[in-house]
Coordinates of C-alpha atoms in Angstrom, one line a residue:
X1 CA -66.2 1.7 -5.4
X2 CA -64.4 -1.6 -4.5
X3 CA -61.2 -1.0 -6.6
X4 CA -58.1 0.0 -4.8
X5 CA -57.0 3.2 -4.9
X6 CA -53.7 4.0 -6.1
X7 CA -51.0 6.2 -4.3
X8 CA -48.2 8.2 -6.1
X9 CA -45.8 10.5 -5.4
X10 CA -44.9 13.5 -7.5
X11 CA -42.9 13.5 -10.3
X12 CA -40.4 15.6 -8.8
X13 CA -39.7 13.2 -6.1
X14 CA -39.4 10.2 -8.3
X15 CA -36.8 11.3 -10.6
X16 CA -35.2 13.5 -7.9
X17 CA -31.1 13.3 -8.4
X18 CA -28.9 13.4 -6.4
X19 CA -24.8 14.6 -7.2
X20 CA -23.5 11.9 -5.8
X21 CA -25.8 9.5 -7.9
X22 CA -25.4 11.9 -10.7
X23 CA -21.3 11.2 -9.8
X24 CA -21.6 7.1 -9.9
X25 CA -23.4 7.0 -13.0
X26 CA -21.2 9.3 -15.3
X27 CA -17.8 8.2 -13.7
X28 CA -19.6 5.0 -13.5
X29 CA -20.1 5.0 -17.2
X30 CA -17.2 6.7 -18.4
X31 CA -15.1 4.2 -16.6
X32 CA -16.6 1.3 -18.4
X33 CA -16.3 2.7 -21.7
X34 CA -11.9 3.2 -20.5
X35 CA -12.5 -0.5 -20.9
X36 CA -13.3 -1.3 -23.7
X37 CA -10.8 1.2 -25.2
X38 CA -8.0 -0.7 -23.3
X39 CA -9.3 -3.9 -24.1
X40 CA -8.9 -2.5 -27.9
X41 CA -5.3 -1.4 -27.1
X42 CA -4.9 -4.8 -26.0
X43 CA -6.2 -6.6 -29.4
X44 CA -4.2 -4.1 -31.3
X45 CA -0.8 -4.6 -29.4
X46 CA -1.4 -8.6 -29.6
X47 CA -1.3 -7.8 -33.4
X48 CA 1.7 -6.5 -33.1
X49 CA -0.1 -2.8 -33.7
X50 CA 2.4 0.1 -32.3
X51 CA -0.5 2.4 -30.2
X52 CA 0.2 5.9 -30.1
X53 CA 0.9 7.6 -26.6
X54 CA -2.5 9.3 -26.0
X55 CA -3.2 10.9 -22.3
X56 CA -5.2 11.9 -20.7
X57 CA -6.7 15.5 -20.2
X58 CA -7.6 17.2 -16.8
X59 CA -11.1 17.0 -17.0
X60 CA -11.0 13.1 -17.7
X61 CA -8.5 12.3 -14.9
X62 CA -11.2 13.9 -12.7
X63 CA -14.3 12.3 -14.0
X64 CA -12.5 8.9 -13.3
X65 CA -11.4 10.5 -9.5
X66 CA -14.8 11.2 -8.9
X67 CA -15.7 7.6 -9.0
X68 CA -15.8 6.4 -5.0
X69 CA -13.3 4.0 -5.9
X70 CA -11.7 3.5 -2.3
X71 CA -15.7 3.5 -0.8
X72 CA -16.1 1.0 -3.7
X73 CA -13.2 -0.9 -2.2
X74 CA -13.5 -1.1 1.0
X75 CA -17.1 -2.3 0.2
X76 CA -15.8 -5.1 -2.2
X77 CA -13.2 -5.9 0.6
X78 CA -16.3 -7.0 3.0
X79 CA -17.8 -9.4 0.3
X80 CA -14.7 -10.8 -0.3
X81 CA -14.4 -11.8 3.7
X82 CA -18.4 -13.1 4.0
X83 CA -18.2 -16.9 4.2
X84 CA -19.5 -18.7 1.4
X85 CA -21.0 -22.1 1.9
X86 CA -19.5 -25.4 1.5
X87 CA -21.5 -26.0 -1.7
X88 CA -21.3 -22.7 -2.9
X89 CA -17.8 -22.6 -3.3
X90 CA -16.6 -24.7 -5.5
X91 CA -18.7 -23.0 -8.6
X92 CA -17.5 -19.4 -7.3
X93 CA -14.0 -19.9 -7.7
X94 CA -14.1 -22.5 -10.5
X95 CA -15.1 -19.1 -12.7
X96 CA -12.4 -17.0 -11.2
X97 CA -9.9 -19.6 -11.9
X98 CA -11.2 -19.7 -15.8
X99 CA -12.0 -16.2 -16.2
X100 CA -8.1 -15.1 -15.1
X101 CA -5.8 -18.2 -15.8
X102 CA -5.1 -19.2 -12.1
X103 CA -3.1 -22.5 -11.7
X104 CA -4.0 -23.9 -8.9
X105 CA -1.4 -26.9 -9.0
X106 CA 1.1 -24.5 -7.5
X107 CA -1.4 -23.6 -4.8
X108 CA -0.1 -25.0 -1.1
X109 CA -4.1 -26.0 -0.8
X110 CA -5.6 -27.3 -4.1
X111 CA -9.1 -28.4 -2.5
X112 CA -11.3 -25.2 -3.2
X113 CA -13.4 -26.4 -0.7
X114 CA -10.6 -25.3 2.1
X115 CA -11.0 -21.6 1.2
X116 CA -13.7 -20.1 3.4
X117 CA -14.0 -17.0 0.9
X118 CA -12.9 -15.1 -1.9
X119 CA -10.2 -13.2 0.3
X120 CA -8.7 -16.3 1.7
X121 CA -8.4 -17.6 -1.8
X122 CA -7.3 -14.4 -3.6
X123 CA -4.3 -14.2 -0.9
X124 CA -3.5 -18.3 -1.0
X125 CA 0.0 -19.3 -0.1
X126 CA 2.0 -21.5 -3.1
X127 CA 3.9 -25.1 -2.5
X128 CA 7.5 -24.2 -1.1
X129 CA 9.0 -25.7 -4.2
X130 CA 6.7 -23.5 -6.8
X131 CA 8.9 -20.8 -6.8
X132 CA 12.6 -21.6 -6.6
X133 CA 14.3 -18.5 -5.4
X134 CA 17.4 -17.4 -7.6
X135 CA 21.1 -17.3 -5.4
X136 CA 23.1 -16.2 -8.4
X137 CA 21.6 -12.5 -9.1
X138 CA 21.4 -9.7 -6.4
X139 CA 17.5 -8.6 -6.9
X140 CA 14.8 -11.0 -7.8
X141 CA 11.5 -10.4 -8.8
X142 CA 9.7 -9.9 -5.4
X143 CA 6.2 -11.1 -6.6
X144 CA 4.4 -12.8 -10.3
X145 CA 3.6 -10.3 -12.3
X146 CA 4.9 -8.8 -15.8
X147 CA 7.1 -6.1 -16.4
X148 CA 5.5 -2.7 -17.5
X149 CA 8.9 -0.5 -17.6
X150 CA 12.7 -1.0 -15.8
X151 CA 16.0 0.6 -16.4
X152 CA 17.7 3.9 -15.3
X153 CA 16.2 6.5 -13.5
X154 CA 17.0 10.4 -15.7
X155 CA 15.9 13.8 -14.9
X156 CA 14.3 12.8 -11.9
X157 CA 11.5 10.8 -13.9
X158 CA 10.1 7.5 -13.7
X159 CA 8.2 5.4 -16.8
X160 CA 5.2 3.8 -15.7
X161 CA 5.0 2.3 -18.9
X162 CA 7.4 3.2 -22.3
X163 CA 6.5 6.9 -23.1
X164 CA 4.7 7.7 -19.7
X165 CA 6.5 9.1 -17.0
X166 CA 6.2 10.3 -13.1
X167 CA 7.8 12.6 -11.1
X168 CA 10.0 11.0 -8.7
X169 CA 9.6 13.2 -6.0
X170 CA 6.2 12.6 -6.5
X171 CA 6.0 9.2 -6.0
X172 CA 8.4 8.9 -3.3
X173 CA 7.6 12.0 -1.4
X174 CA 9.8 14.7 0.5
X175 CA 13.6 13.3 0.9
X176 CA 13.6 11.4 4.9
X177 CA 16.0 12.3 7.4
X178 CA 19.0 11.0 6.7
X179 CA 19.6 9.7 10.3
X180 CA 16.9 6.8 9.8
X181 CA 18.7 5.6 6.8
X182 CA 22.4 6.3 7.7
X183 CA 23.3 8.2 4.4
X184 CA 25.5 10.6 4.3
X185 CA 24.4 14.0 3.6
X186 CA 24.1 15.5 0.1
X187 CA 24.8 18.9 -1.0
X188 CA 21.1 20.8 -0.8
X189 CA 21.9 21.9 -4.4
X190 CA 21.4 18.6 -5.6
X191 CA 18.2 17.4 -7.1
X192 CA 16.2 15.1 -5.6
X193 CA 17.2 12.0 -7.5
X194 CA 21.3 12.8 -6.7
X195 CA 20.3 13.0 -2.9
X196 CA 19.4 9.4 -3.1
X197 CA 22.1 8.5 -5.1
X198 CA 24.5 7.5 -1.7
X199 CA 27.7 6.3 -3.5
X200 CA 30.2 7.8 -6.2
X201 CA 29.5 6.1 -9.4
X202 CA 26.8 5.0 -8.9
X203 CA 23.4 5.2 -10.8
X204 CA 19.3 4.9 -9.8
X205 CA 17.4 2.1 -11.2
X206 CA 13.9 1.4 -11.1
X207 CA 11.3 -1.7 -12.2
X208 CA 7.6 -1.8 -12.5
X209 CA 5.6 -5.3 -12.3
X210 CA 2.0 -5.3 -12.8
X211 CA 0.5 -8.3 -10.8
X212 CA -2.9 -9.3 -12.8
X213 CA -5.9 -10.6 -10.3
X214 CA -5.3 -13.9 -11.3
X215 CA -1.8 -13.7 -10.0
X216 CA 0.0 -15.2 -6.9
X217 CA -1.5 -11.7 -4.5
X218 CA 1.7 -12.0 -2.1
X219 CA 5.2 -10.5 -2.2
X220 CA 8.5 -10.8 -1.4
X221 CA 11.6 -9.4 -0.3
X222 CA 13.4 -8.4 -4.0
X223 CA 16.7 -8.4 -1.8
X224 CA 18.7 -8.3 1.5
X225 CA 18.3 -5.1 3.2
X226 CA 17.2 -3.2 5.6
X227 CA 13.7 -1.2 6.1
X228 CA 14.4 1.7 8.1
X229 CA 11.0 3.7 7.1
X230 CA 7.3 3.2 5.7
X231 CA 5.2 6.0 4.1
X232 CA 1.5 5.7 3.2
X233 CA 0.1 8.0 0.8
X234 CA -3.3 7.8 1.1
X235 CA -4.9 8.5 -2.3
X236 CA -7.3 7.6 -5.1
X237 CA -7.9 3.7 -6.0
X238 CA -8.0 3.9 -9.7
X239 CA -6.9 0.8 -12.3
X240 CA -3.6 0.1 -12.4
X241 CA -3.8 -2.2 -15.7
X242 CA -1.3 -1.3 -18.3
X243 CA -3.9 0.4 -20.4
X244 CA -5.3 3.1 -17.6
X245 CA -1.2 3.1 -16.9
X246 CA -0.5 4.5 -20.5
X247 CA -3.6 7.0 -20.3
X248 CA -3.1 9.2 -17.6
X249 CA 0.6 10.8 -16.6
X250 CA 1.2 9.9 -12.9
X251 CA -1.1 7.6 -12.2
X252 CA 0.9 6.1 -9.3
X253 CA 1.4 9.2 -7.9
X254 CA -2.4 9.3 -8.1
X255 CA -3.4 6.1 -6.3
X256 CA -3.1 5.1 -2.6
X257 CA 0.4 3.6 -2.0
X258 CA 3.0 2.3 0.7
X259 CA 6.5 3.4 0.5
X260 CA 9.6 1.2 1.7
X261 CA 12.6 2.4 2.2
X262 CA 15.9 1.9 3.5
X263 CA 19.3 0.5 2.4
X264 CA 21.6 -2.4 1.0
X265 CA 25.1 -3.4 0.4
X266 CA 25.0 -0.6 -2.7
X267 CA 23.2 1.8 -0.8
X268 CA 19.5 3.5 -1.5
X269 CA 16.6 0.9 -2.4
X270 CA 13.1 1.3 -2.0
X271 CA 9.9 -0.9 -2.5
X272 CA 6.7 0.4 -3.1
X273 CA 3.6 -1.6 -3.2
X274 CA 0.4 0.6 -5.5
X275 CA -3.3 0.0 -5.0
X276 CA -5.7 -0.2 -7.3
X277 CA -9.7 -0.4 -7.7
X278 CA -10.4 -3.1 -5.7
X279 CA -7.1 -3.5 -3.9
X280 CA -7.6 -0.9 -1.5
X281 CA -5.9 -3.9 1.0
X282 CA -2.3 -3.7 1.5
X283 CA -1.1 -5.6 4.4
X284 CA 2.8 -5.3 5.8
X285 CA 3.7 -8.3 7.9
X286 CA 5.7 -6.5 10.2
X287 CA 3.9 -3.4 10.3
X288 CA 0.6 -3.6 12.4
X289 CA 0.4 0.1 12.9
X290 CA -0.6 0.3 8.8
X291 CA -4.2 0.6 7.9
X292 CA -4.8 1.4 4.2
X293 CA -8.3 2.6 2.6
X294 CA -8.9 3.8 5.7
X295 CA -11.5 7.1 6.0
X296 CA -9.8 8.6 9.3
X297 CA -7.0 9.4 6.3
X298 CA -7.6 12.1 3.5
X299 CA -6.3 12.2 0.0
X300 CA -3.2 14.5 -0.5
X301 CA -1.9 13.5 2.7
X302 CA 1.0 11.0 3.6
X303 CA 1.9 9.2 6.9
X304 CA 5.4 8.1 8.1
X305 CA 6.8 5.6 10.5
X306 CA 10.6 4.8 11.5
X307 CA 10.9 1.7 12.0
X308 CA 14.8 3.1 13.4
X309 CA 14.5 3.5 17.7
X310 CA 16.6 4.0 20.4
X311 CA 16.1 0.0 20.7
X312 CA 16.9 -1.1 16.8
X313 CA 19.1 1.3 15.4
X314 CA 18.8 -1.3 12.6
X315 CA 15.8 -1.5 11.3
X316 CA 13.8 -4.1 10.1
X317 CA 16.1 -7.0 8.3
X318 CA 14.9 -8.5 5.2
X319 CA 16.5 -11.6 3.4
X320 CA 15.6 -12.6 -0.4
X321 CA 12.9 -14.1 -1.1
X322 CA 11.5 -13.7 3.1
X323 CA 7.6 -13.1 3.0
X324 CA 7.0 -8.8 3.1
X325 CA 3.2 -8.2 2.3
X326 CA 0.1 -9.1 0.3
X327 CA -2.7 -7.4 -1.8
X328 CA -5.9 -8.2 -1.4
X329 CA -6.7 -8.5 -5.5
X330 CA -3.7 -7.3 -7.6
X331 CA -1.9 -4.3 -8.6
X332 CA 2.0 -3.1 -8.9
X333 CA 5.4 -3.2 -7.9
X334 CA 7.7 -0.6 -8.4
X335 CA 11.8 -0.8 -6.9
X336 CA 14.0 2.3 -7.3
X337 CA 17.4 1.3 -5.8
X338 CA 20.9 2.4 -6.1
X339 CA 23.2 0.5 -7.9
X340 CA 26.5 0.5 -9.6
X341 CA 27.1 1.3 -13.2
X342 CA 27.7 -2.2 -14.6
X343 CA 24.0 -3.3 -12.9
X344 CA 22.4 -5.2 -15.6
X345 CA 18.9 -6.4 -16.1
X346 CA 17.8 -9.1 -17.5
X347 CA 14.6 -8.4 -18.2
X348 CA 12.2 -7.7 -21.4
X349 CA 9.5 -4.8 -21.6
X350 CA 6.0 -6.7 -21.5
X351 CA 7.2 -10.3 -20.3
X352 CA 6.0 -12.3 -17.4
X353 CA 7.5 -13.1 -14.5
X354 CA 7.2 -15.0 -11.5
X355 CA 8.5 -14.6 -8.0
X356 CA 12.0 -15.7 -7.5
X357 CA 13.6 -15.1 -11.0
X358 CA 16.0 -12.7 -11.7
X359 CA 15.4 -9.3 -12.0
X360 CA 19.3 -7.9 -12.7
X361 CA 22.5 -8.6 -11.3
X362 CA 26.0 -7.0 -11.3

């Protein structure tokens, strides 16, 4: 009579499931085990190994889309701002700065002790002098990062990585008015990449840098031009590392993304920055008005801005090398810019690079 009783609930209620639980655990779980089949690819290419093209199917792009990556994000992106004590710190990013390579001798702050959390450190500025900005070539690299793909734009297609492709329209979205970016107009029979394409003779180019969290998060103007428009596709936050790039077929297409466009002395040229899981934070110095991972927007959907008025029939200026926009973690780069025919690169599929080095030249 003096033991205590003990209360339970039914079954039913304990093991109840719920589909978004049922959601997090098999996207969840199916997104690990992606890892470790990339991390594979990576051993293998290391080795020297040529890995077969092998994408995706429908149902397995959709699993991974069913993961809340962006709810994920946004969640990850309010840890990264909590303030982390004095004592604490040190430790914290001691095993960031192991676990991803980061030299901090280039850092404009070396004292880990400065950075009040992870986001202030993951977005640190360099030493001036770090990064030496290249006057002899037209386009420089506009962040650190290595290359996934670059070269000529055909059939309206993009590589995201060799053998993988995207629709250009896609990625870019419908043609703008021609009014923002002072082009003349093309025939209407033309396909979408020839409408870009402002000047006789010449051809589209495009480059794709992958920036690796233990990168330098911030980037820079590849050029001097002008931005004359932003569009923000809101969209799905998925990995972005050259494995998950050579999986699934239009995987920047896919994820959320802000779009850059406008013109320079050779006409067309566009910037895009490309979130990924965790790097649902893009940030546009001079654009205020640009909230990304944000729920107010819905997949499928895309926002523009002009940044053309009655005011600045301008634009925004941008010289090389001038400060544009951070990530919060890491993700990708791509330029697609119009160019003449002799415009060279000089560049290697898979190398690294670092902000300020050449990209190409005429």
């Amino acid at each position: 009579t003096d033991r205590k009783k003990l209360h339970t609930a039914p079954v039913g209620q304990v093991f109840r499931l719920r589909p978004f639980h049922v959601l997090v655990a098999t996207g969840g779980g199916y997104a690990g085990y992606r890892k470790y089949e990339d991390y594979k690819l990576e051993q293998l290419e290391k080795s020297g190994i040529e890995v077969p093209v092998k994408l995706a199917s429908e149902w397995e792009v959709a699993l991974y889309k069913s993961v809340p990556t962006r709810l994920l994000s946004r969640a990850w992106g309010r840890l990264n701002q909590v303030e982390l004590p004095t004592w604490l710190r040190k430790p914290v990013y001691s095993l960031y700065i192991w676990t991803f390579g980061v030299n901090m001798k280039e850092a404009a702050v070396e004292d880990l002790h400065h950075y009040r959390n992870l986001s202030e450190f993951f977005r640190r500025k360099l030493k001036p002098q770090a990064r030496p900005v290249c006057c002899l070539h037209s386009v420089i690299s506009p962040s650190d990062g290595k290359i996934l793909n670059f070269g000529q734009v055909k059939n309206c297609e993009v590589e995201q990585v060799k053998g993988v492709t995207y629709s250009l329209e896609s990625f870019l979205g419908p043609r703008i008015c021609t009014e923002d970016l002072h082009f003349s107009q093309a025939p209407p029979g033309n396909s979408f990449q020839q409408q870009l394409v402002t000047k006789e003779g010449n051809e589209l180019y495009h480059c794709v840098i992958y920036l690796a969290p233990g990168d330098y998060h911030c980037f820079h103007s590849p050029t001097d031009w002008r931005v004359s428009h932003r569009r923000h596709f809101p969209g799905s936050l998925m990995s972005v590392n050259p494995g998950v790039a050579r999986w699934i077929k239009e995987l920047f297409c896919h994820n959320e993304r802000v779009v850059l466009t406008g013109d320079w002395k050779h006409g067309f040229f566009s910037l895009t920055a490309v979130g990924a899981t965790n790097v649902g934070s893009i940030r546009i110095y001079f654009d205020r008005d640009l909230h990304t991972n944000s729920p107010r927007y819905s997949k499928g959907s895309y926002n523009d801005f002009s940044f053309v008025s009655n005011n600045n029939k301008e634009g925004i200026p941008m010289r090389k090398g001038e400060h544009l926009g951070e990530f919060n973690l890491g993700s990708t780069i791509v330029l697609i810019f119009e160019a003449p025919k002799d415009f060279k690169f000089h560049l290697k599929a898979g190398q690294k690079i670092r902000f300020g080095e050449a990209l190409g030249s005429l």
